[in-house]
Tab-separated table of C-alpha atoms in Angstrom:
chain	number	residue	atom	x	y	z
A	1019	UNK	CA	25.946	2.549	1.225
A	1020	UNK	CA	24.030	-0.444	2.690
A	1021	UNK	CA	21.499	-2.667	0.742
A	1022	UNK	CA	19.221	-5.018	1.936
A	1023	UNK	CA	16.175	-6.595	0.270
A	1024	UNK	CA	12.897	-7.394	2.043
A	1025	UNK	CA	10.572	-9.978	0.761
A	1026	UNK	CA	7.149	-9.319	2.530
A	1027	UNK	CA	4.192	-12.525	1.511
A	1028	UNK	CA	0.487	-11.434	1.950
A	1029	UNK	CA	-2.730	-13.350	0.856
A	1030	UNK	CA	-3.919	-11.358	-1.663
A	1031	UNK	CA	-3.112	-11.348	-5.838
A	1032	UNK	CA	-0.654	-8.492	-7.520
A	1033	UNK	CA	-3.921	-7.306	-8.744
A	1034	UNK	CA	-5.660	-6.914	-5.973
A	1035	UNK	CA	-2.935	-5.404	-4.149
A	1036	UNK	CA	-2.924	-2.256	-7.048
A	1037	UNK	CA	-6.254	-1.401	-5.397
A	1038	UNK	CA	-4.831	-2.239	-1.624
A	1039	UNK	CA	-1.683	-0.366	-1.574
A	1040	UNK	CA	-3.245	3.180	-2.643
A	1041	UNK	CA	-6.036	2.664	-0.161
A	1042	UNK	CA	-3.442	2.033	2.617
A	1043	UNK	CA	-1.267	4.639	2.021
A	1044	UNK	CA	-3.494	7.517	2.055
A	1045	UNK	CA	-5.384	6.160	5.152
A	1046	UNK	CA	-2.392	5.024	6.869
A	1047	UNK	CA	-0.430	9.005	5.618
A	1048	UNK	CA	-3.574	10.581	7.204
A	1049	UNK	CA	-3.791	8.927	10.607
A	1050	UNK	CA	-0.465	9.652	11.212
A	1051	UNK	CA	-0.644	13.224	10.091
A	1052	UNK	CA	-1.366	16.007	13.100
A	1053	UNK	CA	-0.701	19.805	12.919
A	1054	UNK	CA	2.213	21.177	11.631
A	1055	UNK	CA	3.631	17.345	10.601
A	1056	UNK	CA	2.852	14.362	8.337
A	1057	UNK	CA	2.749	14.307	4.658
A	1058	UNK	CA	1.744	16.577	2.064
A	1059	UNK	CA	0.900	15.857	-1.651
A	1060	UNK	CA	2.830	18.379	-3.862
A	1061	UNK	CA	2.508	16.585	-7.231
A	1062	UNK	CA	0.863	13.672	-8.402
A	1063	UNK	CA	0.834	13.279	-11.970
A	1064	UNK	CA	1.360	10.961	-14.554
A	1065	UNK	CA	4.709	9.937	-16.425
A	1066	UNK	CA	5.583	8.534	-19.580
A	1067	UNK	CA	8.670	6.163	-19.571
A	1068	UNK	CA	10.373	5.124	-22.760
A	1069	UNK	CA	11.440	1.676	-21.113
A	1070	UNK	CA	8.721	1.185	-18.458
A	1071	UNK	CA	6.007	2.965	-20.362
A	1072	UNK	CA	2.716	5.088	-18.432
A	1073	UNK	CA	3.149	5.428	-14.852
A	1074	UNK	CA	2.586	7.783	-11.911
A	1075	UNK	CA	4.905	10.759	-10.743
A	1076	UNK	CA	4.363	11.613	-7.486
A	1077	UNK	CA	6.464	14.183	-5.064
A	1078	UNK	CA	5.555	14.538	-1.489
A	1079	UNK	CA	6.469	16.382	1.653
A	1080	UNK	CA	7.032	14.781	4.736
A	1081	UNK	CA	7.045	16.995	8.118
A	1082	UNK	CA	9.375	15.490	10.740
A	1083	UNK	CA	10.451	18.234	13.022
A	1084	UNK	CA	8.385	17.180	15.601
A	1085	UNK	CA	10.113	13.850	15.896
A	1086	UNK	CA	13.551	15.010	15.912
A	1087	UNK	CA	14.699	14.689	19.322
A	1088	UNK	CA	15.677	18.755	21.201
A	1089	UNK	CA	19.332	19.118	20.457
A	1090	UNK	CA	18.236	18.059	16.734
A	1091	UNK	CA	15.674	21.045	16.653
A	1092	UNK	CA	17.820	23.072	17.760
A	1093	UNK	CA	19.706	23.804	14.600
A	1094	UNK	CA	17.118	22.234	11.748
A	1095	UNK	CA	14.572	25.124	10.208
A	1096	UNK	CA	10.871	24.908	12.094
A	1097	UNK	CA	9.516	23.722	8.837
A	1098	UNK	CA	11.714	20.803	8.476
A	1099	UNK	CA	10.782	17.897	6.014
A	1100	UNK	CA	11.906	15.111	3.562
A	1101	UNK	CA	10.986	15.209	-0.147
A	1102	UNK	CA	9.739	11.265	-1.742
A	1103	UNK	CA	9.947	10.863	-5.034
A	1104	UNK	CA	8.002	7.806	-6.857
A	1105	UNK	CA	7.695	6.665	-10.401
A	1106	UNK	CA	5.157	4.096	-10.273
A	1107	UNK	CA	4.947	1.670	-13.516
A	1108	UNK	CA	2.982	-1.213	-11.228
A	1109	UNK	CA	3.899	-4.053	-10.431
A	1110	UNK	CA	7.599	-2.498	-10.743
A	1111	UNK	CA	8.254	0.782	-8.430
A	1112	UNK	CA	10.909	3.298	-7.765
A	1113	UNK	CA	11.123	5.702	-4.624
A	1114	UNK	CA	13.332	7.704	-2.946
A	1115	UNK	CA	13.996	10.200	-0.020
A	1116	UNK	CA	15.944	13.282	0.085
A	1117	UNK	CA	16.683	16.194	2.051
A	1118	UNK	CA	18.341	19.311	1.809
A	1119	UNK	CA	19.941	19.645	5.377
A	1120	UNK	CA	21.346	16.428	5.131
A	1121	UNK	CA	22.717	16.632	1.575
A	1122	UNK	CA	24.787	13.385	2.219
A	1123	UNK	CA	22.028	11.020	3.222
A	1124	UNK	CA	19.209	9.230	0.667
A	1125	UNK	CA	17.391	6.196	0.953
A	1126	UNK	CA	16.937	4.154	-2.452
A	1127	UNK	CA	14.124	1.480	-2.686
A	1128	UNK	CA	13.117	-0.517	-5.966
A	1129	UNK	CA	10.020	-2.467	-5.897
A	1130	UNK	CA	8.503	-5.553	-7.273
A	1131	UNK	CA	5.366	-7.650	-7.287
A	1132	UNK	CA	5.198	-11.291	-7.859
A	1133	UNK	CA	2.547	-13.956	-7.646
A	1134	UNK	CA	4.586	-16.387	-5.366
A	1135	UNK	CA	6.179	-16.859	-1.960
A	1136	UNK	CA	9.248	-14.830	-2.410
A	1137	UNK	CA	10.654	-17.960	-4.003
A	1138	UNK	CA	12.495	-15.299	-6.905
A	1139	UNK	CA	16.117	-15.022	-5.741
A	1140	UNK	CA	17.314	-12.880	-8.973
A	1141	UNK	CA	13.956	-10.789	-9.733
A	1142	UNK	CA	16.399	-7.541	-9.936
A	1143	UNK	CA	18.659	-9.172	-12.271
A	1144	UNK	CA	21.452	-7.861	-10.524
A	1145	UNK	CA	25.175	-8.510	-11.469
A	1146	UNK	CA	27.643	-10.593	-9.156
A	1147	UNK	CA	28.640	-8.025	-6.428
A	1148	UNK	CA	31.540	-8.083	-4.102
A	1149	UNK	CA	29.527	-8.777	-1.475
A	1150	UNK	CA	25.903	-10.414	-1.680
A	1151	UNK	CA	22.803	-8.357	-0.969
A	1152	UNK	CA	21.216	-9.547	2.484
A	1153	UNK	CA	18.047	-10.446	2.121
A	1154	UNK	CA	15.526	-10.156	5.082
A	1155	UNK	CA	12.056	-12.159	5.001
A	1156	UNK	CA	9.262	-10.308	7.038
A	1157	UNK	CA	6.288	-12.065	8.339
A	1158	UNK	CA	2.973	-10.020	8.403
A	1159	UNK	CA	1.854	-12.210	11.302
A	1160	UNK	CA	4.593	-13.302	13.469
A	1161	UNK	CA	7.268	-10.802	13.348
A	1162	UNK	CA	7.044	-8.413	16.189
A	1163	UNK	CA	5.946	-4.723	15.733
A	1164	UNK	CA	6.969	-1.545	18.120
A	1165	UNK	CA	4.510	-1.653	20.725
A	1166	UNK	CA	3.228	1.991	20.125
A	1167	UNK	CA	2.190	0.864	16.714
A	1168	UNK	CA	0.121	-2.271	18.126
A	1169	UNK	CA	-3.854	-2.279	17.448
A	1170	UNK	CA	-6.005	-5.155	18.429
A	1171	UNK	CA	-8.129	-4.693	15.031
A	1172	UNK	CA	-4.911	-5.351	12.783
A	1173	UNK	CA	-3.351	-8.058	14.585
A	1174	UNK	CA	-3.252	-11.043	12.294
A	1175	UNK	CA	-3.362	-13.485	14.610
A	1176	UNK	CA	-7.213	-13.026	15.171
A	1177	UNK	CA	-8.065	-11.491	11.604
A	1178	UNK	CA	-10.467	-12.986	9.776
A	1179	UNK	CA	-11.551	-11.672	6.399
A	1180	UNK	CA	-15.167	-11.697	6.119
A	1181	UNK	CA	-15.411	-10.163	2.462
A	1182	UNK	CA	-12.462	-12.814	1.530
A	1183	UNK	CA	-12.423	-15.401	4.124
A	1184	UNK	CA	-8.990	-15.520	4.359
A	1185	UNK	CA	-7.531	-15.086	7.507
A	1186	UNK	CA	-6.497	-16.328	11.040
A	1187	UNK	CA	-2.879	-17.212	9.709
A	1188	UNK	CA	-1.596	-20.170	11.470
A	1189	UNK	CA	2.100	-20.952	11.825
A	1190	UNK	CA	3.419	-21.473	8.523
A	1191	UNK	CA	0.693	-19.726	6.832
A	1192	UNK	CA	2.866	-18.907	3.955
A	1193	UNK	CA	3.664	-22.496	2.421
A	1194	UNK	CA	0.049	-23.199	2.775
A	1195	UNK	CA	-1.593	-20.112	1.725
A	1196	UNK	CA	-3.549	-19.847	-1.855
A	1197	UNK	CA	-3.586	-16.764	-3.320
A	1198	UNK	CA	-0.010	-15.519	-1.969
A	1199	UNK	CA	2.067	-12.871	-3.123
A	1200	UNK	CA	5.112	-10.954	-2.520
A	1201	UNK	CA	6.416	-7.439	-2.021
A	1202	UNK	CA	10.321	-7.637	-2.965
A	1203	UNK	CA	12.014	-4.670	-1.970
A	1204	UNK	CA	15.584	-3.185	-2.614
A	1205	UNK	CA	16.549	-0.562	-0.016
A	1206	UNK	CA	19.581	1.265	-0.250
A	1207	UNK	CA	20.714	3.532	2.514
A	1208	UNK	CA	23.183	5.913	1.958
A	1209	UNK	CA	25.081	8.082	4.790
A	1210	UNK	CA	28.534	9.361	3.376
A	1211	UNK	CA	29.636	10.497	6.902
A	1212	UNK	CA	32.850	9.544	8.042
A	1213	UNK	CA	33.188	7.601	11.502
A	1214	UNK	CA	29.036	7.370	11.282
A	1215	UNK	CA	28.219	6.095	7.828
A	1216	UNK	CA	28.324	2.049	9.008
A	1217	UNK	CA	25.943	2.633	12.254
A	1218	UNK	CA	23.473	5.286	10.993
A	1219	UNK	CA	22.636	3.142	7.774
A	1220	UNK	CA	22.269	0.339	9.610
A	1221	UNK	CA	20.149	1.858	12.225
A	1222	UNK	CA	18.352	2.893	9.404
A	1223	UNK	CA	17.292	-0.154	7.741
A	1224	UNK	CA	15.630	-1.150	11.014
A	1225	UNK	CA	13.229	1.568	11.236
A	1226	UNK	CA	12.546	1.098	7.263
A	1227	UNK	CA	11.644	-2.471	8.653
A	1228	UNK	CA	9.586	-1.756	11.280
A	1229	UNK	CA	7.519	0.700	8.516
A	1230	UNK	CA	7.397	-2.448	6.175
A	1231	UNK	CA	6.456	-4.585	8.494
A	1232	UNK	CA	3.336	-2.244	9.444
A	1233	UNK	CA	2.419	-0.700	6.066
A	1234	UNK	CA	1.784	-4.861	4.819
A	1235	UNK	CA	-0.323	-5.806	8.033
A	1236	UNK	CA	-2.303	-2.803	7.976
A	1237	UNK	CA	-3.163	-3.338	4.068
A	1238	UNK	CA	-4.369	-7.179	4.851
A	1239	UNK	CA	-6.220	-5.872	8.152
A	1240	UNK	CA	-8.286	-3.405	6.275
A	1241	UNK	CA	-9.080	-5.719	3.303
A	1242	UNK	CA	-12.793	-5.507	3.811
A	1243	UNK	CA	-12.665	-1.695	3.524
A	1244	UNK	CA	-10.784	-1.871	-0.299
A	1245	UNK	CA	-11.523	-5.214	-1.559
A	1246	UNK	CA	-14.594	-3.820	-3.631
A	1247	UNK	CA	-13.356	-0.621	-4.596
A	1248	UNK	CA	-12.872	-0.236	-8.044
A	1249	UNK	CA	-9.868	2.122	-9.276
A	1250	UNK	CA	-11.840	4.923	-10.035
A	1251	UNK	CA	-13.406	4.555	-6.398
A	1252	UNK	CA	-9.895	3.977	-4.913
A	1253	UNK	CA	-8.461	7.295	-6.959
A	1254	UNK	CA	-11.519	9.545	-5.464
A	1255	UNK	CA	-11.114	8.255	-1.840
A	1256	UNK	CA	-7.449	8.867	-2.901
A	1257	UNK	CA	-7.840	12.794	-4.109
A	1258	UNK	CA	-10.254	13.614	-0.674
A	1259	UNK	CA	-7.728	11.835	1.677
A	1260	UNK	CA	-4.876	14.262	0.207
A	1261	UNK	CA	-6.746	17.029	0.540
A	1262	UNK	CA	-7.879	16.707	4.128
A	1263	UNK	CA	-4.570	15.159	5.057
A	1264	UNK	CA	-2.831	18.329	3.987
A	1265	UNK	CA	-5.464	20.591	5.125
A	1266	UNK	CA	-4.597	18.559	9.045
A	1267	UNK	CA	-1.152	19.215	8.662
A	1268	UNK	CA	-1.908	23.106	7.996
A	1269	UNK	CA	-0.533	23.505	4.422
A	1270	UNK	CA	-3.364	24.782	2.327
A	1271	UNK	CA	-2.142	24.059	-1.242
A	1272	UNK	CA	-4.827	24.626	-4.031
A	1273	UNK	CA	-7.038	21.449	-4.347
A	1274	UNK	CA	-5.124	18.257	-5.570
A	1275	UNK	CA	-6.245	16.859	-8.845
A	1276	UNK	CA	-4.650	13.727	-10.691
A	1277	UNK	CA	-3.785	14.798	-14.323
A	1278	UNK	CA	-5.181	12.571	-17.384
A	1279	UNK	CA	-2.502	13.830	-19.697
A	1280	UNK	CA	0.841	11.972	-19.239
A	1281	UNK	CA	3.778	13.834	-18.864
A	1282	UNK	CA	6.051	13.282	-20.870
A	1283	UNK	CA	9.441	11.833	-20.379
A	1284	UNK	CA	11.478	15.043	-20.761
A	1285	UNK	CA	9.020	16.914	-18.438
A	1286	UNK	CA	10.353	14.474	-15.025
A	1287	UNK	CA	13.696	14.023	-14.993
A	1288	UNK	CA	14.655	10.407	-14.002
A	1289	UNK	CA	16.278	7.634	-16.018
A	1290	UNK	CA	14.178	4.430	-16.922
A	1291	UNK	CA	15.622	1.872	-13.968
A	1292	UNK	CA	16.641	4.519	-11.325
A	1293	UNK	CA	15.852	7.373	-10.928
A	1294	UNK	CA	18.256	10.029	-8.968
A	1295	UNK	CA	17.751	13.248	-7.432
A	1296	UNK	CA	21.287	15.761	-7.739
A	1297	UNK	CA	22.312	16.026	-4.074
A	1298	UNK	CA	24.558	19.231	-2.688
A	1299	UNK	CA	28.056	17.861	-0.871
A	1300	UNK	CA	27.391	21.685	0.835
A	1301	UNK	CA	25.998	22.223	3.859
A	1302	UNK	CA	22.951	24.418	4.130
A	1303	UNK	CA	24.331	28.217	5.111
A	1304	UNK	CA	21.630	28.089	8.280
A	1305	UNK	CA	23.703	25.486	9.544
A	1306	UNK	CA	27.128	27.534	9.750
A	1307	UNK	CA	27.941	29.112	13.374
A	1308	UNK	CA	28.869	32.426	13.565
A	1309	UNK	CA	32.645	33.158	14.233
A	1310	UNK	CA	32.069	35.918	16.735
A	1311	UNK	CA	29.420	33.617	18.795
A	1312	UNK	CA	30.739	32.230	21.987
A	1313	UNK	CA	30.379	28.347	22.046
A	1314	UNK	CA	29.121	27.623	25.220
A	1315	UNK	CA	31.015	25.852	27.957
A	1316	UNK	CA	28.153	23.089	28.743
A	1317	UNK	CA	27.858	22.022	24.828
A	1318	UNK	CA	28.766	18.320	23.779
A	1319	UNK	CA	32.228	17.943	22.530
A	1320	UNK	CA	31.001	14.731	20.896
A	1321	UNK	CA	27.902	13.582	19.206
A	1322	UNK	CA	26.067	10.088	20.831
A	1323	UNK	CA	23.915	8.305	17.967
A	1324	UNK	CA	21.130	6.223	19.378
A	1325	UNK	CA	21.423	2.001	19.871
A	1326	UNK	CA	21.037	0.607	16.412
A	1327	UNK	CA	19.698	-2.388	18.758
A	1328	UNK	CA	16.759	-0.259	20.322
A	1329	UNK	CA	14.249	0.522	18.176
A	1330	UNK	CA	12.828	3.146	20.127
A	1331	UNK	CA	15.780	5.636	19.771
A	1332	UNK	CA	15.297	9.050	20.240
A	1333	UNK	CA	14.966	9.396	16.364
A	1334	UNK	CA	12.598	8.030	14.907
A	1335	UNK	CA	12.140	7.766	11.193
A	1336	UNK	CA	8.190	8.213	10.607
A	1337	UNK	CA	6.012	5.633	9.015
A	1338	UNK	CA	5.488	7.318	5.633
A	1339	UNK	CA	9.386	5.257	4.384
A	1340	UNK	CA	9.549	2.252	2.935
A	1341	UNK	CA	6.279	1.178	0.255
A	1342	UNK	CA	5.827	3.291	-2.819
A	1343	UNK	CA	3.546	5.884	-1.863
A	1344	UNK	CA	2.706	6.732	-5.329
A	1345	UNK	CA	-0.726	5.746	-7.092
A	1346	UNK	CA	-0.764	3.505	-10.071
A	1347	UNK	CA	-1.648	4.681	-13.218
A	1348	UNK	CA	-5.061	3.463	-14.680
């Protein structure tokens, strides 16, 4: 397993960013949703946690098949997808991705909000480890995203707020800025694969940077369109978003509604700090060959996984990792 934690500044409050992050992650899930891929809303609910107290359960489908690269598609089911499971108790979040035809791999990420410049070095409280947790800094502004994400409208560099008047970060913006906050982010990848664990994990954590990276900018960029909003505003524009995103992707679930009665604990299995999803060591039966099948004389004898230095490898991870995803509770 490889951890890293992220510490991502924006200028906006830990309040403000409650409304911010929902309204960025069901715009941001629906432009990137097309036929037949993206993500679909199977449950969003709330939750009652005995430590953490009223939250929001929330378990979504994400379509990927069309991203996998041919010899990938070759053996995964047509409806291929990864499951995301969030507990949301804002500021403090839990998520993580499964998925069932690669029982060995899951991604882990624990969130935090604080009203400072990432300035908290032991906001996880975590114990003295072997080896220390990296921790990676990402700049909104002046890190460098993947071209094919690039829009002129949420580049930073020219943004000016004109609902907030905050914007046009300069150089340095984060010592000087007022408000300021900070996403701090725990990501665990795990791939228990021998001879591929070390490379795939870290290859990993770069696309879950990239998404990061883009998921912060976006939700500064489109300030003027949420900074208003009130939470019963954000949770309608939430509920119609779902429902056309999943209607884009072709699922046609019954109409998505947000629950006022909290579940209670017993009802979503998940322990207080974090939560874990039982994962089968098996591998699915569709992936078995049959004995009597020829193997054919052109196949690959060995397996070549993309540059973890290039971050447009042939698999892509799809922007939908990385923040929470699921709505805070009101």
């Amino acid at each position: 397993m490889l951890m890293k934690e992220y510490r991502i500044c924006m200028p906006l409050t830990v309040e403000e960013y409650r409304i911010g992050q929902l309204y960025m992650i069901s715009k941001h899930s629906h432009e990137q949703s097309e036929r037949g891929e993206g993500v679909e809303v199977v449950q969003n609910e709330p939750y009652e946690d005995p430590e953490h107290g009223s939250g929001q359960f929330t378990e979504k489908r994400i379509y990927l098949n069309n991203k996998l690269p041919s010899w990938a598609r070759a053996v995964v089911p047509k409806i291929f997808y990864v499951t995301e499971k969030a507990w949301n108790y804002y500021p403090y979040t839990v998520t993580e991705y499964t998925c069932s035809f690669l029982p060995k791999f899951s991604i882990h990420i624990e969130t935090k909000y604080e009203d400072n410049k990432g300035s908290n070095d032991n906001i996880f409280c975590s114990e003295p480890k072997e080896e220390e947790t990296e921790v990676c800094f990402v700049d909104i502004c002046y890190d460098e995203i993947p071209e094919r994400h690039y829009k002129e409208s949420e580049d930073l560099h020219y943004f000016k707020s004109k609902k907030t008047n905050r914007g046009l970060l300069e150089e340095g913006w984060i010592n000087n800025q007022e408000p300021i906050m900070c996403s701090y982010k725990l990501v665990s990848v795990k791939f228990e694969v021998w001879g591929l664990q070390t490379r795939v994990e870290q290859f990993v954590h770069k696309v879950i940077r990239d998404v990061l990276l883009l998921g912060h900018r976006q939700a500064f960029a489109w300030v003027d369109e949420w900074i208003d909003m009130t939470m019963e505003e954000v949770r309608e524009y939430e509920r119609a978003t779902q429902e056309a995103t999943n209607l884009k992707i072709g699922t046609f679930p019954p109409a998505i509604s947000i629950s006022e009665t909290p579940l209670p604990s017993s009802a979503r299995s998940g322990p207080s700090s974090a939560p874990t999803t039982p994962l089968s060591t098996e591998a699915p039966e569709f992936l078995s060959v049959p004995k009597e099948r020829p193997r054919k004389k052109s196949a690959p004898e060995t397996l070549t996984l993309p540059d973890p230095g290039r971050r447009d490898s042939l698999f892509k991870l799809p922007n939908f990792f990385s923040w929470n995803s699921s709505p805070q509770p009101e």
